PDB file of C-alpha atoms in Angstrom:
ATOM      1  CA  MET Z   1       3.527  -3.730  19.808  1.00 84.00           C
ATOM      2  CA  LEU Z   2       0.919  -4.306  17.139  1.00 89.00           C
ATOM      3  CA  ILE Z   3      -2.507  -2.983  18.091  1.00 90.00           C
ATOM      4  CA  SER Z   4      -5.376  -3.735  15.723  1.00 88.00           C
ATOM      5  CA  ASP Z   5      -8.327  -2.742  17.923  1.00 92.00           C
ATOM      6  CA  VAL Z   6     -10.881  -1.160  15.587  1.00 92.00           C
ATOM      7  CA  GLY Z   7     -11.256   2.557  16.264  1.00 92.00           C
ATOM      8  CA  SER Z   8      -8.751   2.527  19.129  1.00 95.00           C
ATOM      9  CA  SER Z   9      -6.745   5.650  19.906  1.00 96.00           C
ATOM     10  CA  THR Z  10      -3.631   3.438  20.015  1.00 96.00           C
ATOM     11  CA  ALA Z  11      -4.279   1.228  16.961  1.00 97.00           C
ATOM     12  CA  ASN Z  12      -1.377   0.932  14.534  1.00 97.00           C
ATOM     13  CA  SER Z  13      -2.526  -1.864  12.197  1.00 98.00           C
ATOM     14  CA  TYR Z  14      -5.674  -2.694  10.289  1.00 98.00           C
ATOM     15  CA  ILE Z  15      -5.236  -6.421  10.979  1.00 98.00           C
ATOM     16  CA  SER Z  16      -3.871  -8.584  13.772  1.00 97.00           C
ATOM     17  CA  ILE Z  17      -1.000 -11.008  13.265  1.00 97.00           C
ATOM     18  CA  ALA Z  18      -3.376 -13.923  13.934  1.00 96.00           C
ATOM     19  CA  ASP Z  19      -5.799 -12.734  11.236  1.00 97.00           C
ATOM     20  CA  ALA Z  20      -2.915 -12.082   8.815  1.00 97.00           C
ATOM     21  CA  ASP Z  21      -1.643 -15.620   9.462  1.00 95.00           C
ATOM     22  CA  VAL Z  22      -5.095 -16.971   8.544  1.00 95.00           C
ATOM     23  CA  PHE Z  23      -5.139 -14.832   5.385  1.00 96.00           C
ATOM     24  CA  PHE Z  24      -1.760 -16.193   4.293  1.00 95.00           C
ATOM     25  CA  SER Z  25      -2.639 -19.783   5.185  1.00 93.00           C
ATOM     26  CA  GLN Z  26      -5.566 -19.483   2.758  1.00 92.00           C
ATOM     27  CA  SER Z  27      -3.564 -17.769   0.004  1.00 88.00           C
ATOM     28  CA  VAL Z  28      -1.646 -19.302  -2.866  1.00 87.00           C
ATOM     29  CA  GLY Z  29       1.991 -18.383  -3.389  1.00 79.00           C
ATOM     30  CA  ASN Z  30       2.582 -16.467  -0.160  1.00 76.00           C
ATOM     31  CA  THR Z  31       5.029 -18.995   1.286  1.00 77.00           C
ATOM     32  CA  ALA Z  32       7.513 -16.333   2.375  1.00 80.00           C
ATOM     33  CA  TRP Z  33       5.223 -14.905   5.086  1.00 91.00           C
ATOM     34  CA  PRO Z  34       7.683 -14.904   7.994  1.00 90.00           C
ATOM     35  CA  THR Z  35       7.443 -16.951  11.162  1.00 91.00           C
ATOM     36  CA  SER Z  36       9.047 -14.145  13.166  1.00 93.00           C
ATOM     37  CA  GLU Z  37       6.393 -12.209  15.110  1.00 95.00           C
ATOM     38  CA  PRO Z  38       8.473  -8.975  15.179  1.00 95.00           C
ATOM     39  CA  GLN Z  39       8.935  -9.078  11.404  1.00 95.00           C
ATOM     40  CA  LYS Z  40       5.209  -9.694  10.824  1.00 96.00           C
ATOM     41  CA  GLU Z  41       4.327  -6.893  13.220  1.00 97.00           C
ATOM     42  CA  ALA Z  42       6.704  -4.403  11.618  1.00 96.00           C
ATOM     43  CA  ALA Z  43       5.437  -5.222   8.121  1.00 96.00           C
ATOM     44  CA  LEU Z  44       1.753  -4.918   9.079  1.00 97.00           C
ATOM     45  CA  VAL Z  45       2.313  -1.624  10.915  1.00 97.00           C
ATOM     46  CA  GLU Z  46       4.328  -0.198   8.005  1.00 97.00           C
ATOM     47  CA  ALA Z  47       1.739  -1.372   5.454  1.00 97.00           C
ATOM     48  CA  THR Z  48      -1.005   0.338   7.477  1.00 98.00           C
ATOM     49  CA  ARG Z  49       1.035   3.553   7.652  1.00 97.00           C
ATOM     50  CA  ILE Z  50       1.607   3.530   3.900  1.00 96.00           C
ATOM     51  CA  LEU Z  51      -2.049   2.883   3.084  1.00 97.00           C
ATOM     52  CA  ASP Z  52      -3.208   5.684   5.385  1.00 97.00           C
ATOM     53  CA  SER Z  53      -0.668   8.143   4.001  1.00 95.00           C
ATOM     54  CA  GLN Z  54      -1.126   7.299   0.320  1.00 95.00           C
ATOM     55  CA  PHE Z  55      -4.916   7.030   0.008  1.00 97.00           C
ATOM     56  CA  ASP Z  56      -7.610   9.670   0.180  1.00 97.00           C
ATOM     57  CA  TRP Z  57     -10.332   7.451   1.707  1.00 98.00           C
ATOM     58  CA  ILE Z  58     -14.059   7.933   1.113  1.00 97.00           C
ATOM     59  CA  GLY Z  59     -16.268   9.197   3.946  1.00 97.00           C
ATOM     60  CA  GLN Z  60     -15.049  10.735   7.220  1.00 97.00           C
ATOM     61  CA  ILE Z  61     -13.347   9.206  10.238  1.00 97.00           C
ATOM     62  CA  ALA Z  62     -15.818   7.660  12.667  1.00 97.00           C
ATOM     63  CA  ASN Z  63     -14.263   9.061  15.847  1.00 96.00           C
ATOM     64  CA  GLN Z  64     -11.927  12.009  16.385  1.00 96.00           C
ATOM     65  CA  ALA Z  65      -9.920   9.966  18.901  1.00 96.00           C
ATOM     66  CA  GLN Z  66      -9.165   7.018  16.587  1.00 97.00           C
ATOM     67  CA  ALA Z  67      -5.519   6.628  15.607  1.00 97.00           C
ATOM     68  CA  LEU Z  68      -6.062   5.234  12.109  1.00 98.00           C
ATOM     69  CA  ARG Z  69      -8.146   6.569   9.217  1.00 98.00           C
ATOM     70  CA  TRP Z  70     -10.585   3.613   9.311  1.00 98.00           C
ATOM     71  CA  PRO Z  71     -13.305   3.009  10.476  1.00 97.00           C
ATOM     72  CA  ARG Z  72     -15.217   5.708   8.627  1.00 97.00           C
ATOM     73  CA  LEU Z  73     -18.674   7.238   8.383  1.00 97.00           C
ATOM     74  CA  ASP Z  74     -20.633   7.568   5.136  1.00 96.00           C
ATOM     75  CA  ALA Z  75     -18.534   4.908   3.415  1.00 97.00           C
ATOM     76  CA  TYR Z  76     -20.036   2.471   0.931  1.00 96.00           C
ATOM     77  CA  ASP Z  77     -18.519  -0.551  -0.758  1.00 93.00           C
ATOM     78  CA  MET Z  78     -18.405  -1.026  -4.544  1.00 93.00           C
ATOM     79  CA  ASP Z  79     -21.882  -2.566  -4.468  1.00 95.00           C
ATOM     80  CA  GLY Z  80     -23.429   0.402  -2.658  1.00 95.00           C
ATOM     81  CA  ARG Z  81     -23.683  -1.276   0.758  1.00 95.00           C
ATOM     82  CA  MET Z  82     -22.937   0.934   3.736  1.00 97.00           C
ATOM     83  CA  ILE Z  83     -19.767  -0.063   5.591  1.00 97.00           C
ATOM     84  CA  ALA Z  84     -20.339  -0.199   9.351  1.00 97.00           C
ATOM     85  CA  SER Z  85     -18.695   2.692  11.176  1.00 96.00           C
ATOM     86  CA  THR Z  86     -17.331   0.158  13.661  1.00 96.00           C
ATOM     87  CA  ALA Z  87     -15.572  -2.057  11.111  1.00 96.00           C
ATOM     88  CA  ILE Z  88     -12.477  -2.234   8.947  1.00 97.00           C
ATOM     89  CA  PRO Z  89     -13.504  -3.392   5.449  1.00 97.00           C
ATOM     90  CA  LYS Z  90     -12.231  -6.781   4.325  1.00 96.00           C
ATOM     91  CA  LEU Z  91     -10.548  -5.093   1.323  1.00 97.00           C
ATOM     92  CA  ILE Z  92      -8.502  -2.879   3.675  1.00 98.00           C
ATOM     93  CA  LYS Z  93      -7.404  -5.893   5.754  1.00 98.00           C
ATOM     94  CA  GLU Z  94      -6.448  -7.859   2.641  1.00 97.00           C
ATOM     95  CA  ALA Z  95      -4.580  -4.898   1.153  1.00 98.00           C
ATOM     96  CA  THR Z  96      -2.688  -4.493   4.440  1.00 98.00           C
ATOM     97  CA  CYS Z  97      -1.641  -8.151   4.267  1.00 97.00           C
ATOM     98  CA  ASN Z  98      -0.665  -7.953   0.600  1.00 96.00           C
ATOM     99  CA  LEU Z  99       1.331  -4.763   1.086  1.00 96.00           C
ATOM    100  CA  ALA Z 100       3.050  -6.180   4.192  1.00 96.00           C
ATOM    101  CA  TYR Z 101       4.064  -9.231   2.155  1.00 95.00           C
ATOM    102  CA  PHE Z 102       5.303  -6.996  -0.672  1.00 93.00           C
ATOM    103  CA  LEU Z 103       7.370  -4.929   1.789  1.00 93.00           C
ATOM    104  CA  ILE Z 104       8.991  -8.076   3.209  1.00 92.00           C
ATOM    105  CA  GLN Z 105       9.712  -9.535  -0.233  1.00 89.00           C
ATOM    106  CA  ASN Z 106      11.164  -6.294  -1.617  1.00 86.00           C
ATOM    107  CA  GLY Z 107      12.770  -4.645   1.387  1.00 85.00           C
ATOM    108  CA  GLY Z 108      10.225  -1.810   1.417  1.00 85.00           C
ATOM    109  CA  LEU Z 109       8.963   0.481  -1.320  1.00 80.00           C
ATOM    110  CA  ASN Z 110      12.464   1.774  -2.127  1.00 67.00           C
ATOM    111  CA  GLN Z 111      14.401  -0.349  -4.559  1.00 54.00           C
ATOM    112  CA  THR Z 112      17.541   0.110  -6.575  1.00 49.00           C
ATOM    113  CA  GLN Z 113      16.702   0.640 -10.175  1.00 51.00           C
ATOM    114  CA  SER Z 114      17.874   2.711 -13.086  1.00 49.00           C
ATOM    115  CA  ASP Z 115      15.735   5.573 -14.273  1.00 56.00           C
ATOM    116  CA  LEU Z 116      16.032   6.920 -17.766  1.00 54.00           C
ATOM    117  CA  LYS Z 117      17.701  10.305 -17.629  1.00 55.00           C
ATOM    118  CA  GLY Z 118      18.301  10.803 -21.315  1.00 56.00           C
ATOM    119  CA  LEU Z 119      18.736   9.058 -24.698  1.00 56.00           C
ATOM    120  CA  LYS Z 120      21.466   9.173 -27.404  1.00 58.00           C
ATOM    121  CA  LEU Z 121      20.619   7.985 -30.842  1.00 60.00           C
ATOM    122  CA  GLY Z 122      23.023   9.546 -33.303  1.00 66.00           C
ATOM    123  CA  PRO Z 123      23.189  13.059 -31.907  1.00 64.00           C
ATOM    124  CA  ILE Z 124      20.747  12.124 -29.101  1.00 56.00           C
ATOM    125  CA  ASP Z 125      22.383  11.118 -25.775  1.00 59.00           C
ATOM    126  CA  LEU Z 126      20.999   8.331 -23.486  1.00 57.00           C
ATOM    127  CA  LYS Z 127      21.747   8.566 -19.732  1.00 61.00           C
ATOM    128  CA  PHE Z 128      20.418   6.847 -16.595  1.00 56.00           C
ATOM    129  CA  ASN Z 129      20.115   7.923 -12.981  1.00 57.00           C
ATOM    130  CA  GLU Z 130      21.077   5.002 -10.778  1.00 55.00           C
ATOM    131  CA  GLY Z 131      20.268   4.439  -7.134  1.00 52.00           C
ATOM    132  CA  GLN Z 132      17.341   4.228  -4.781  1.00 50.00           C
ATOM    133  CA  SER Z 133      13.971   5.204  -6.084  1.00 54.00           C
ATOM    134  CA  VAL Z 134      10.446   4.825  -4.816  1.00 52.00           C
ATOM    135  CA  ILE Z 135       8.411   2.334  -6.802  1.00 69.00           C
ATOM    136  CA  GLY Z 136       5.125   2.999  -5.033  1.00 83.00           C
ATOM    137  CA  VAL Z 137       2.290   0.751  -3.921  1.00 90.00           C
ATOM    138  CA  PRO Z 138       1.859  -2.136  -6.394  1.00 91.00           C
ATOM    139  CA  LYS Z 139      -0.898  -1.639  -8.978  1.00 91.00           C
ATOM    140  CA  TYR Z 140      -2.883  -4.697  -7.892  1.00 93.00           C
ATOM    141  CA  ILE Z 141      -3.228  -3.254  -4.372  1.00 95.00           C
ATOM    142  CA  VAL Z 142      -4.185   0.195  -5.665  1.00 95.00           C
ATOM    143  CA  LYS Z 143      -6.758  -1.403  -7.986  1.00 95.00           C
ATOM    144  CA  SER Z 144      -8.242  -3.500  -5.159  1.00 96.00           C
ATOM    145  CA  LEU Z 145      -8.877  -0.348  -3.094  1.00 97.00           C
ATOM    146  CA  GLN Z 146     -10.197   1.977  -5.794  1.00 96.00           C
ATOM    147  CA  SER Z 147     -13.777   1.706  -4.501  1.00 96.00           C
ATOM    148  CA  LEU Z 148     -12.689   2.842  -1.020  1.00 97.00           C
ATOM    149  CA  GLY Z 149     -10.442   5.731  -1.880  1.00 97.00           C
ATOM    150  CA  GLN Z 150      -8.174   7.416  -4.365  1.00 96.00           C
ATOM    151  CA  TYR Z 151      -4.481   6.599  -4.422  1.00 95.00           C
ATOM    152  CA  GLN Z 152      -2.287   9.703  -4.199  1.00 91.00           C
ATOM    153  CA  GLY Z 153       1.175   8.150  -4.525  1.00 84.00           C
ATOM    154  CA  TYR Z 154       3.501   6.932  -7.229  1.00 72.00           C
ATOM    155  CA  VAL Z 155       2.255   3.976  -9.283  1.00 57.00           C
ATOM    156  CA  GLU Z 156       4.812   1.355 -10.264  1.00 52.00           C
ATOM    157  CA  GLY Z 157       5.257   1.323 -14.022  1.00 51.00           C
ATOM    158  CA  SER Z 158       4.088   4.901 -14.512  1.00 51.00           C
ATOM    159  CA  VAL Z 159       5.488   6.611 -17.550  1.00 47.00           C
ATOM    160  CA  TYR Z 160       7.126   9.958 -17.055  1.00 45.00           C
ATOM    161  CA  SER Z 161       8.347  12.284 -19.775  1.00 44.00           C
ATOM    162  CA  VAL Z 162      12.053  12.490 -20.471  1.00 45.00           C
ATOM    163  CA  ASN Z 163      13.646  15.504 -22.084  1.00 51.00           C
ATOM    164  CA  ALA Z 164      15.764  14.619 -25.116  1.00 49.00           C
ATOM    165  CA  ILE Z 165      18.503  17.190 -25.591  1.00 53.00           C
ATOM    166  CA  ARG Z 166      20.454  17.375 -28.806  1.00 52.00           C
ATOM    167  CA  SER Z 167      24.180  17.449 -28.168  1.00 50.00           C
TER     168      SER Z 167
END
């Protein structure tokens, strides 16, 4: 059961299904938001879990008994306005919706893709690892939340070094 009561000890989502439905009804291009309540609920709960586990939020939690990491004390928005310690910022709610939609569209954060394992050009050998890999929270969501916390997870499109071994 989705519980979006701000500061509740049983909360498991930053936004209710009704509020998410309003968000998507006012958004362009989000036509795949499901009609199934259980699917919406699961996506919103999972998006909330991911955001709370992948971001180092500003400020401190408002209440030791709250289940989620927002609301917070000593938190300010990008314009320097204090965020009420009894509220979930609009950016957090929108990011929860956008990530929930992304999870539904992509079957989660894990996707099958090939990762470069090596490269062969003449004596250089090119190889790929194939299978499931974590792509991370989409960049546009990370960017939208940068004023509220620092992302600690994998960023889609990140470049990693590959060792080229001469054979």
